[in-house]
Short mmCIF file of C-alpha atoms in Angstrom, two decimals:
data_model
loop_
_atom_site.label_atom_id
_atom_site.label_comp_id
_atom_site.label_asym_id
_atom_site.label_seq_id
_atom_site.Cartn_x
_atom_site.Cartn_y
_atom_site.Cartn_z
CA MET H 1 -12.39 4.73 55.46
CA THR H 2 -12.43 8.47 54.96
CA ASP H 3 -15.53 10.57 55.25
CA LYS H 4 -15.40 11.05 51.49
CA ALA H 5 -15.57 7.29 50.88
CA ASP H 6 -18.39 6.90 53.41
CA LYS H 7 -20.51 9.25 51.34
CA THR H 8 -19.54 8.04 47.87
CA PRO H 9 -22.40 6.30 46.02
CA VAL H 10 -21.97 3.15 43.92
CA LEU H 11 -24.78 2.20 41.54
CA VAL H 12 -25.19 -1.59 41.33
CA VAL H 13 -27.03 -2.87 38.23
CA ASP H 14 -27.95 -6.57 38.26
CA ASP H 15 -31.20 -8.43 37.58
CA ASP H 16 -30.26 -11.21 40.04
CA PRO H 17 -31.49 -10.23 43.56
CA SER H 18 -28.98 -12.51 45.27
CA MET H 19 -26.05 -10.98 43.36
CA ARG H 20 -27.30 -7.48 44.16
CA ALA H 21 -27.43 -8.42 47.83
CA ALA H 22 -23.90 -9.83 47.74
CA LEU H 23 -22.51 -6.76 45.96
CA ARG H 24 -24.35 -4.52 48.39
CA GLN H 25 -22.73 -6.27 51.33
CA TRP H 26 -19.18 -6.26 49.93
CA ILE H 27 -19.31 -2.66 48.70
CA ARG H 28 -20.82 -1.30 51.91
CA LEU H 29 -18.24 -3.17 53.98
CA ALA H 30 -15.63 -1.27 51.93
CA GLY H 31 -17.17 1.99 53.18
CA PHE H 32 -19.33 3.05 50.25
CA GLU H 33 -23.06 3.63 49.86
CA THR H 34 -24.98 1.57 47.30
CA LYS H 35 -27.96 2.22 45.08
CA GLU H 36 -29.36 -0.90 43.41
CA VAL H 37 -31.45 -1.37 40.26
CA ALA H 38 -32.28 -4.31 37.98
CA THR H 39 -32.38 -2.77 34.47
CA ALA H 40 -30.50 -0.33 32.25
CA ASP H 41 -33.42 2.11 32.11
CA GLN H 42 -33.63 2.16 35.92
CA ALA H 43 -29.88 2.80 36.05
CA MET H 44 -30.03 5.74 33.65
CA ALA H 45 -32.77 7.31 35.77
CA LYS H 46 -30.39 7.33 38.75
CA LEU H 47 -27.44 8.95 36.96
CA SER H 48 -26.50 12.54 36.22
CA PRO H 49 -23.29 14.47 35.37
CA GLU H 50 -23.00 15.23 39.11
CA PHE H 51 -23.07 11.56 40.19
CA GLY H 52 -20.17 11.25 42.61
CA GLY H 53 -19.21 7.57 42.41
CA CYS H 54 -19.09 4.71 39.89
CA VAL H 55 -21.35 2.08 38.31
CA VAL H 56 -20.98 -1.68 38.81
CA SER H 57 -23.08 -3.60 36.29
CA ASP H 58 -23.53 -7.18 35.23
CA VAL H 59 -23.05 -7.67 31.50
CA MET H 60 -26.01 -10.05 31.17
CA LEU H 61 -29.12 -8.05 32.13
CA GLU H 62 -32.80 -8.58 31.45
CA GLY H 63 -33.44 -6.80 28.16
CA GLU H 64 -30.65 -4.32 27.41
CA ASP H 65 -27.18 -5.73 28.20
CA GLY H 66 -24.38 -4.13 30.20
CA VAL H 67 -22.31 -3.09 27.19
CA SER H 68 -25.30 -1.22 25.75
CA LEU H 69 -25.78 0.47 29.16
CA LEU H 70 -22.09 1.39 29.13
CA ARG H 71 -22.50 3.16 25.79
CA ARG H 72 -25.58 5.05 27.02
CA ILE H 73 -23.70 6.20 30.11
CA GLY H 74 -20.79 7.30 27.93
CA GLU H 75 -23.10 9.47 25.85
CA GLN H 76 -24.29 11.23 29.00
CA ASP H 77 -20.94 11.40 30.79
CA ALA H 78 -17.87 9.76 29.26
CA GLU H 79 -15.90 10.27 32.49
CA LEU H 80 -18.22 8.25 34.74
CA PRO H 81 -16.38 4.97 35.58
CA VAL H 82 -18.30 1.79 34.76
CA VAL H 83 -17.12 -1.60 36.05
CA LEU H 84 -18.62 -4.59 34.18
CA ILE H 85 -19.05 -8.08 35.64
CA THR H 86 -19.51 -11.33 33.70
CA GLY H 87 -19.64 -14.98 34.59
CA HIS H 88 -19.01 -16.25 31.10
CA GLY H 89 -15.32 -15.59 30.62
CA ASP H 90 -16.11 -14.07 27.26
CA VAL H 91 -12.83 -12.51 26.09
CA PRO H 92 -14.27 -10.84 22.95
CA MET H 93 -16.98 -9.25 25.06
CA ALA H 94 -14.37 -7.99 27.53
CA VAL H 95 -12.39 -6.45 24.67
CA GLU H 96 -15.53 -4.80 23.28
CA ALA H 97 -16.41 -3.42 26.71
CA MET H 98 -12.96 -1.94 27.23
CA ARG H 99 -13.06 -0.36 23.78
CA ALA H 100 -16.46 1.11 24.63
CA GLY H 101 -14.91 2.84 27.63
CA ALA H 102 -15.37 0.46 30.57
CA TYR H 103 -13.19 1.36 33.55
CA ASP H 104 -12.57 -2.32 34.37
CA PHE H 105 -13.88 -5.83 33.64
CA VAL H 106 -14.25 -8.40 36.43
CA GLU H 107 -15.01 -12.11 35.92
CA LYS H 108 -17.14 -14.24 38.23
CA PRO H 109 -16.38 -15.75 40.61
CA PHE H 110 -14.33 -12.91 42.08
CA ASP H 111 -12.74 -12.13 45.40
CA PRO H 112 -14.83 -9.58 47.40
CA ASP H 113 -11.62 -7.73 48.27
CA HIS H 114 -10.83 -7.43 44.57
CA ILE H 115 -14.19 -5.91 43.63
CA ALA H 116 -13.87 -3.53 46.60
CA GLU H 117 -10.43 -2.40 45.41
CA VAL H 118 -11.67 -1.87 41.84
CA VAL H 119 -14.60 0.19 43.14
CA ARG H 120 -12.28 2.24 45.35
CA ARG H 121 -9.97 3.09 42.44
CA ALA H 122 -12.93 3.92 40.18
CA CYS H 123 -14.44 6.24 42.79
CA ASP H 124 -11.09 7.93 43.41
CA LYS H 125 -10.86 8.64 39.70
CA ARG H 126 -14.41 10.03 39.69
CA THR H 127 -13.56 12.33 42.61
CA LEU H 128 -10.62 13.78 40.67
CA VAL H 129 -12.79 14.26 37.58
CA LEU H 130 -15.43 16.19 39.51
CA GLU H 131 -12.82 18.28 41.34
CA ASN H 132 -11.21 19.21 38.00
CA ARG H 133 -14.59 20.13 36.55
CA GLN H 134 -15.36 22.31 39.54
CA LEU H 135 -11.97 24.02 39.31
CA LYS H 136 -12.44 24.69 35.59
CA ALA H 137 -15.91 26.10 36.23
CA GLN H 138 -14.56 28.36 38.97
CA LEU H 139 -11.75 29.57 36.71
CA ALA H 140 -14.22 30.21 33.90
CA ASP H 141 -16.52 32.11 36.26
CA SER H 142 -13.60 34.13 37.60
CA ALA H 143 -12.41 35.00 34.10
CA GLY H 144 -15.94 35.90 33.05
CA LEU H 145 -16.40 38.12 36.07
CA GLU H 146 -13.05 39.86 35.51
CA SER H 147 -14.29 40.99 32.10
CA ARG H 148 -17.29 42.63 33.79
CA LEU H 149 -15.82 43.95 37.04
CA ILE H 150 -12.55 45.26 35.67
CA GLY H 151 -9.74 46.24 38.01
CA ASN H 152 -6.66 44.96 39.79
CA SER H 153 -6.99 47.02 42.96
CA PRO H 154 -7.34 45.01 46.18
CA ALA H 155 -10.86 46.38 46.64
CA MET H 156 -11.99 45.02 43.25
CA GLN H 157 -10.29 41.67 43.75
CA THR H 158 -12.15 41.30 47.05
CA LEU H 159 -15.42 42.39 45.46
CA ARG H 160 -15.12 39.76 42.70
CA GLN H 161 -14.48 37.05 45.29
CA GLN H 162 -17.53 38.17 47.25
CA VAL H 163 -19.75 38.19 44.16
CA LEU H 164 -18.77 34.65 43.14
CA HIS H 165 -19.22 33.41 46.72
CA PHE H 166 -22.56 35.05 47.44
CA ALA H 167 -23.96 34.33 43.97
CA ARG H 168 -24.29 30.68 45.02
CA THR H 169 -26.60 31.61 47.89
CA ASP H 170 -30.19 32.84 47.80
CA ALA H 171 -29.78 35.49 50.49
CA ALA H 172 -30.94 39.08 49.98
CA VAL H 173 -28.10 41.40 48.92
CA MET H 174 -27.84 45.16 49.26
CA ILE H 175 -25.24 46.88 47.07
CA THR H 176 -24.08 50.28 48.28
CA GLY H 177 -21.92 52.76 46.44
CA GLU H 178 -21.83 56.15 44.79
CA THR H 179 -23.69 56.87 41.57
CA GLY H 180 -21.88 55.45 38.55
CA THR H 181 -19.86 52.78 40.38
CA GLY H 182 -21.60 49.90 38.59
CA LYS H 183 -24.11 48.59 41.10
CA GLU H 184 -26.41 47.14 38.42
CA VAL H 185 -23.44 45.37 36.79
CA ILE H 186 -22.80 43.67 40.12
CA ALA H 187 -26.47 42.76 40.53
CA GLN H 188 -26.49 41.23 37.03
CA ALA H 189 -23.36 39.23 37.88
CA LEU H 190 -24.97 37.90 41.08
CA HIS H 191 -27.77 36.61 38.84
CA ASP H 192 -25.63 35.29 35.99
CA PHE H 193 -23.26 33.29 38.22
CA SER H 194 -26.02 31.84 40.40
CA PRO H 195 -28.30 28.78 40.20
CA ARG H 196 -31.00 31.23 39.08
CA LYS H 197 -29.10 32.21 35.94
CA ASP H 198 -31.71 30.63 33.66
CA GLY H 199 -34.48 32.62 35.34
CA PRO H 200 -35.36 36.27 34.62
CA PHE H 201 -33.41 39.29 35.82
CA VAL H 202 -35.92 42.08 36.38
CA ALA H 203 -34.54 45.54 37.21
CA ILE H 204 -36.55 48.52 38.38
CA ASN H 205 -35.38 51.95 39.55
CA ALA H 206 -37.60 53.03 42.43
CA ALA H 207 -36.48 56.66 41.99
CA ALA H 208 -37.36 56.78 38.29
CA LEU H 209 -41.08 55.97 38.67
CA PRO H 210 -43.77 58.41 39.75
CA GLU H 211 -44.91 57.50 43.27
CA ALA H 212 -48.41 56.71 42.03
CA MET H 213 -47.05 54.06 39.66
CA VAL H 214 -44.63 52.24 41.95
CA GLU H 215 -47.20 49.99 43.62
CA ALA H 216 -48.82 48.86 40.38
CA GLU H 217 -45.41 48.40 38.75
CA LEU H 218 -44.11 46.22 41.56
CA PHE H 219 -47.18 44.30 42.68
CA GLY H 220 -49.38 44.29 39.59
CA HIS H 221 -53.16 44.67 39.56
CA GLU H 222 -56.37 42.91 38.66
CA ALA H 223 -58.73 44.13 35.96
CA GLY H 224 -60.93 46.93 37.30
CA ALA H 225 -58.73 47.57 40.35
CA PHE H 226 -58.69 51.29 39.53
CA THR H 227 -59.61 53.67 36.73
CA GLY H 228 -57.79 52.64 33.56
CA ALA H 229 -57.01 49.10 34.78
CA ASP H 230 -58.98 47.40 32.00
CA LYS H 231 -57.08 44.11 32.25
CA ARG H 232 -54.93 42.19 34.68
CA ARG H 233 -51.27 43.17 34.81
CA ILE H 234 -48.51 41.05 36.30
CA GLY H 235 -46.15 43.14 38.44
CA ARG H 236 -42.37 43.13 38.32
CA ILE H 237 -42.14 40.95 41.44
CA GLU H 238 -44.18 38.17 39.83
CA SER H 239 -42.31 38.60 36.54
CA ALA H 240 -39.07 37.86 38.39
CA GLY H 241 -40.39 34.47 39.57
CA GLY H 242 -37.62 31.87 39.48
CA GLY H 243 -35.03 34.59 39.06
CA VAL H 244 -33.82 37.88 40.52
CA LEU H 245 -35.59 41.17 41.23
CA PHE H 246 -33.19 44.12 41.34
CA LEU H 247 -34.51 47.23 43.08
CA ASP H 248 -32.23 50.18 42.44
CA GLU H 249 -32.43 53.31 44.63
CA ILE H 250 -34.33 51.35 47.27
CA VAL H 251 -34.30 54.30 49.69
CA SER H 252 -36.58 56.16 47.25
CA MET H 253 -39.38 53.61 47.65
CA PRO H 254 -42.43 55.29 49.21
CA LEU H 255 -42.70 54.50 52.93
CA ALA H 256 -46.30 53.33 52.51
CA LEU H 257 -45.17 50.50 50.21
CA GLN H 258 -42.25 49.30 52.32
CA PRO H 259 -44.38 47.10 54.63
CA LYS H 260 -45.89 45.44 51.58
CA LEU H 261 -42.44 44.65 50.19
CA LEU H 262 -41.40 43.34 53.60
CA ARG H 263 -44.38 40.96 53.54
CA VAL H 264 -43.31 39.66 50.13
CA LEU H 265 -39.88 38.84 51.52
CA GLN H 266 -41.26 37.22 54.66
CA GLU H 267 -44.21 35.28 53.20
CA LYS H 268 -42.96 34.79 49.63
CA GLN H 269 -46.34 35.98 48.43
CA VAL H 270 -47.47 39.05 46.51
CA ASP H 271 -50.84 40.81 46.69
CA ARG H 272 -51.95 42.36 43.41
CA ILE H 273 -53.90 45.60 43.68
CA GLY H 274 -57.57 44.59 43.72
CA GLY H 275 -56.68 40.93 44.20
CA THR H 276 -58.57 38.63 46.57
CA ARG H 277 -55.85 36.10 47.26
CA PRO H 278 -52.05 36.26 47.47
CA VAL H 279 -49.89 34.79 44.70
CA GLU H 280 -46.88 32.61 45.56
CA VAL H 281 -43.56 34.01 44.29
CA ASP H 282 -40.04 32.62 44.22
CA ILE H 283 -37.54 35.45 43.89
CA ARG H 284 -34.16 36.54 45.10
CA LEU H 285 -34.13 40.23 45.94
CA ILE H 286 -31.08 42.39 45.26
CA SER H 287 -31.30 46.08 46.13
CA ALA H 288 -28.98 49.03 45.70
CA ALA H 289 -28.52 52.42 47.31
CA ASN H 290 -26.18 55.33 46.64
CA LEU H 291 -26.69 56.53 50.23
CA ASP H 292 -25.70 54.85 53.45
CA PRO H 293 -28.86 52.78 54.21
CA LYS H 294 -28.40 53.35 57.95
CA GLU H 295 -28.46 57.11 57.35
CA ALA H 296 -31.61 56.69 55.27
CA MET H 297 -33.15 54.70 58.13
CA ALA H 298 -32.17 57.38 60.67
CA ALA H 299 -33.72 60.03 58.41
CA GLY H 300 -36.99 58.10 58.29
CA ARG H 301 -36.73 57.17 54.60
CA LEU H 302 -36.20 53.43 55.10
CA ARG H 303 -37.92 51.16 57.62
CA GLU H 304 -35.60 49.41 60.06
CA ASP H 305 -37.32 46.01 59.71
CA LEU H 306 -37.09 46.21 55.92
CA LEU H 307 -33.42 47.15 56.06
CA PHE H 308 -32.70 44.06 58.14
CA ARG H 309 -34.36 41.94 55.44
CA LEU H 310 -32.61 43.69 52.57
CA ASN H 311 -29.02 43.68 53.80
CA THR H 312 -28.51 40.09 54.87
CA ILE H 313 -25.41 40.56 52.73
CA GLU H 314 -24.04 44.05 52.04
CA LEU H 315 -21.60 44.61 49.19
CA LYS H 316 -19.82 47.95 49.19
CA VAL H 317 -18.58 49.21 45.82
CA PRO H 318 -15.56 51.53 46.10
CA PRO H 319 -15.57 54.84 44.20
CA LEU H 320 -13.17 55.06 41.30
CA ARG H 321 -10.95 57.61 43.07
CA GLU H 322 -10.09 54.95 45.68
CA ARG H 323 -9.12 52.26 43.15
CA GLY H 324 -5.59 53.38 42.26
CA ARG H 325 -4.47 52.45 38.76
CA ASP H 326 -7.80 50.83 37.88
CA SER H 327 -8.72 54.04 36.08
CA LEU H 328 -5.94 53.37 33.54
CA LEU H 329 -7.05 49.77 32.98
CA LEU H 330 -10.70 50.74 32.65
CA PHE H 331 -9.96 53.60 30.26
CA ASP H 332 -7.83 51.36 28.04
CA THR H 333 -10.60 48.73 28.00
CA PHE H 334 -13.24 51.28 27.05
CA LEU H 335 -11.00 52.77 24.34
CA ASN H 336 -10.69 49.37 22.67
CA ARG H 337 -14.42 48.68 22.93
CA PHE H 338 -15.49 52.02 21.46
CA ALA H 339 -12.84 51.91 18.73
CA LEU H 340 -14.23 48.52 17.67
CA GLN H 341 -17.83 49.72 17.95
CA TYR H 342 -17.26 52.78 15.73
CA GLY H 343 -14.72 51.18 13.39
CA LEU H 344 -11.99 53.64 14.37
CA ASP H 345 -8.35 53.33 15.35
CA VAL H 346 -7.56 53.07 19.05
CA PRO H 347 -6.18 56.51 20.02
CA VAL H 348 -2.90 56.77 21.90
CA THR H 349 -2.94 58.42 25.33
CA SER H 350 -0.20 60.83 26.35
CA ALA H 351 1.59 61.00 29.69
CA ARG H 352 -0.55 64.03 30.46
CA ASP H 353 -3.73 62.01 29.78
CA GLU H 354 -2.57 59.19 32.01
CA ALA H 355 -1.67 61.61 34.78
CA PHE H 356 -5.14 63.15 34.53
CA LEU H 357 -6.76 59.70 34.67
CA GLN H 358 -5.11 59.07 38.03
CA THR H 359 -5.39 62.57 39.52
CA TYR H 360 -8.94 63.53 38.56
CA SER H 361 -11.51 62.75 41.27
CA TRP H 362 -14.06 61.20 38.82
CA PRO H 363 -17.22 62.27 40.70
CA GLY H 364 -19.29 60.29 38.19
CA ASN H 365 -17.11 57.21 38.74
CA VAL H 366 -16.93 54.47 36.09
CA ARG H 367 -19.93 55.87 34.20
CA GLU H 368 -18.14 59.21 33.75
CA LEU H 369 -14.90 57.47 32.75
CA ARG H 370 -16.75 55.39 30.15
CA ASN H 371 -18.30 58.50 28.65
CA ALA H 372 -14.87 60.18 28.58
CA ALA H 373 -13.39 57.20 26.72
CA GLU H 374 -16.15 57.32 24.11
CA ARG H 375 -15.61 61.03 23.52
CA PHE H 376 -11.84 60.52 23.37
CA VAL H 377 -12.21 57.89 20.63
CA LEU H 378 -14.66 59.95 18.59
CA ASN H 379 -12.59 63.14 18.78
CA ALA H 380 -9.22 61.52 18.10
CA GLY H 381 -9.61 61.48 14.31
CA VAL H 382 -10.90 65.03 13.79
CA GLY H 383 -9.69 67.26 16.58
CA PRO H 384 -7.72 65.41 19.23
CA GLN H 385 -7.79 67.12 22.62
CA PRO H 386 -6.20 66.37 25.96
CA LEU H 387 -8.45 64.16 28.06
CA GLU H 388 -8.62 66.86 30.73
CA SER H 389 -10.17 69.30 28.28
CA LEU H 390 -12.80 66.77 27.16
CA VAL H 391 -13.79 65.94 30.73
CA THR H 392 -13.59 69.27 32.55
CA GLY H 393 -13.30 71.92 29.90
CA GLY H 394 -10.14 73.05 31.69
CA ARG H 395 -11.99 73.78 34.95
CA GLU H 396 -10.10 71.25 37.06
CA GLY H 397 -6.84 73.17 37.08
CA THR H 398 -4.89 70.44 38.88
CA ALA H 399 -3.67 68.30 36.01
CA PRO H 400 -0.19 68.97 34.57
CA SER H 401 0.29 70.91 31.39
CA GLU H 402 1.21 69.51 27.99
CA GLU H 403 4.89 70.24 28.60
CA SER H 404 4.97 68.62 32.05
CA GLY H 405 7.87 66.38 32.95
CA LEU H 406 8.16 63.57 35.47
CA LYS H 407 8.31 65.91 38.48
CA GLU H 408 5.12 67.74 37.53
CA LEU H 409 3.31 64.45 36.87
CA MET H 410 4.39 63.06 40.25
CA ASP H 411 3.44 66.29 42.03
CA ALA H 412 -0.03 66.19 40.47
CA TYR H 413 -0.50 62.58 41.54
CA GLU H 414 0.69 63.31 45.07
CA ARG H 415 -1.63 66.28 45.38
CA SER H 416 -4.56 64.16 44.23
CA LEU H 417 -3.83 61.44 46.79
CA ILE H 418 -3.65 63.89 49.69
CA GLU H 419 -6.73 65.82 48.56
CA SER H 420 -8.76 62.61 48.23
CA ALA H 421 -7.66 61.45 51.69
CA LEU H 422 -8.65 64.82 53.18
CA HIS H 423 -12.10 64.56 51.62
CA ARG H 424 -12.53 60.95 52.74
CA HIS H 425 -11.70 61.75 56.34
CA GLY H 426 -13.44 65.11 56.55
CA GLY H 427 -10.16 66.94 57.11
CA ARG H 428 -9.11 64.84 60.13
CA ILE H 429 -5.34 65.07 59.95
CA ALA H 430 -4.68 62.07 62.21
CA ASP H 431 -6.71 59.79 59.91
CA VAL H 432 -4.99 61.16 56.79
CA MET H 433 -1.58 60.58 58.39
CA GLN H 434 -2.50 56.97 59.15
CA GLU H 435 -3.89 56.25 55.66
CA LEU H 436 -0.92 57.75 53.82
CA ASN H 437 1.63 56.59 56.40
CA LEU H 438 3.13 60.07 56.69
CA PRO H 439 4.49 61.87 59.77
CA ARG H 440 2.66 65.08 60.72
CA ARG H 441 5.48 67.43 59.69
CA THR H 442 5.85 65.78 56.25
CA LEU H 443 2.09 65.92 55.65
CA ASN H 444 1.95 69.59 56.68
CA GLU H 445 4.83 70.44 54.34
CA LYS H 446 3.21 68.67 51.40
CA MET H 447 -0.19 70.27 52.05
CA THR H 448 1.45 73.71 52.15
CA ARG H 449 3.37 73.05 48.93
CA HIS H 450 0.22 71.91 47.12
CA GLY H 451 -1.97 74.66 48.54
CA LEU H 452 -4.24 72.25 50.44
CA THR H 453 -6.00 72.98 53.73
CA ARG H 454 -8.14 70.95 56.09
CA ASP H 455 -11.02 73.41 55.64
CA GLN H 456 -11.29 72.51 51.94
CA ALA H 457 -12.35 69.00 52.94
CA GLY H 458 -15.38 69.95 55.05
CA PRO H 459 -15.91 69.73 58.82
CA VAL H 460 -12.72 69.20 60.77
CA GLU H 461 -11.78 68.32 64.30
CA PRO H 462 -9.42 70.59 66.23
CA VAL H 463 -5.93 69.19 66.00
CA ALA H 464 -2.98 70.77 67.72
CA ASN H 465 0.00 71.48 65.52
#
């Protein structure tokens, strides 16, 4: 027997203890586990859509008969195999059972090897059914996530895989990335594709609250705890019970409150201000930071012990400038959404607009791109302007002109790639050469042609030419 068969359950339903014992022996010898009950109601209490095996039931039961049980099982899960057993040789009953959806019909007396083979085939079928369901659910989740985390770049494909994988766990997650990259969208997805999806998703921005309010907002307070606290207030942590608490800008949380948050994570209890006893809480914590949390820790803004609790899993969201052609896909998606929202036609982008989409650095990331798409839709019908003008007011100066041909478009894209690499690597030529797979002489020539220098990218290391 395989390990799968060893673990596969078979529910035996028979009101005759001796027959239950015989079926138990034969089915277990075949390598399966058995669960045994005497009535239809007891059987239904043992079954669920996740039940991994099959049901073997006598037709003649005390009270409700096996055919009636078969119909009840079919209403709950029509793909759960049910094998019926009778000692009466009743052909009409066999026909009725098969029409009602029975997997097979076995007459007493029967060969133990025969019943074992029928059970094996029924369980194999159930395994395929459950595997297909799981695959369909995974495909549905993947498709649903693609509509939220849009992009075909390798970085986004990896991020979607990570979100679907880690959503199934209850571990603390820290999401890091620049402002506007969509960290809250990712946090919401971790909630929506998790077992906690039916629980609350409570989001709070630690940087947006006055320091004096953060403690009461997070932990709540009892009536009379301080001036103005005329009644008890449940804090955000308690409100997230059974679900997810998302703390954005975690590095902005006052240092004095960080030990209290750490205790919540360790003890799964929250102390209201003015409270006399802790309150049990069941939450999953997801946090986000637009700074490197290790840098925040080194600067004394984030406690080391809290960081270790927060970043059991760390998801890094790439900036838009590092996502290749995702900017085109995102912009097209936003154009369609805003055109539908405002009841307007979807505007057509020019080659110049598309070149700008890929060459602009998008410091505000996806949030800035979304705003640009909305403005592009709204302006298209009254005074259409190049996307560059809407976004930068002409300050950028690196996008090609309206009359640009293929060469100018390609030059602008090349310049953007090199400039972005220089910024990413702080002007370190060796790292830029490796990322772009360019020899030193070729890179130097291109930088000269595009008017780029290492000094424009920030601190540099001495590199001999």
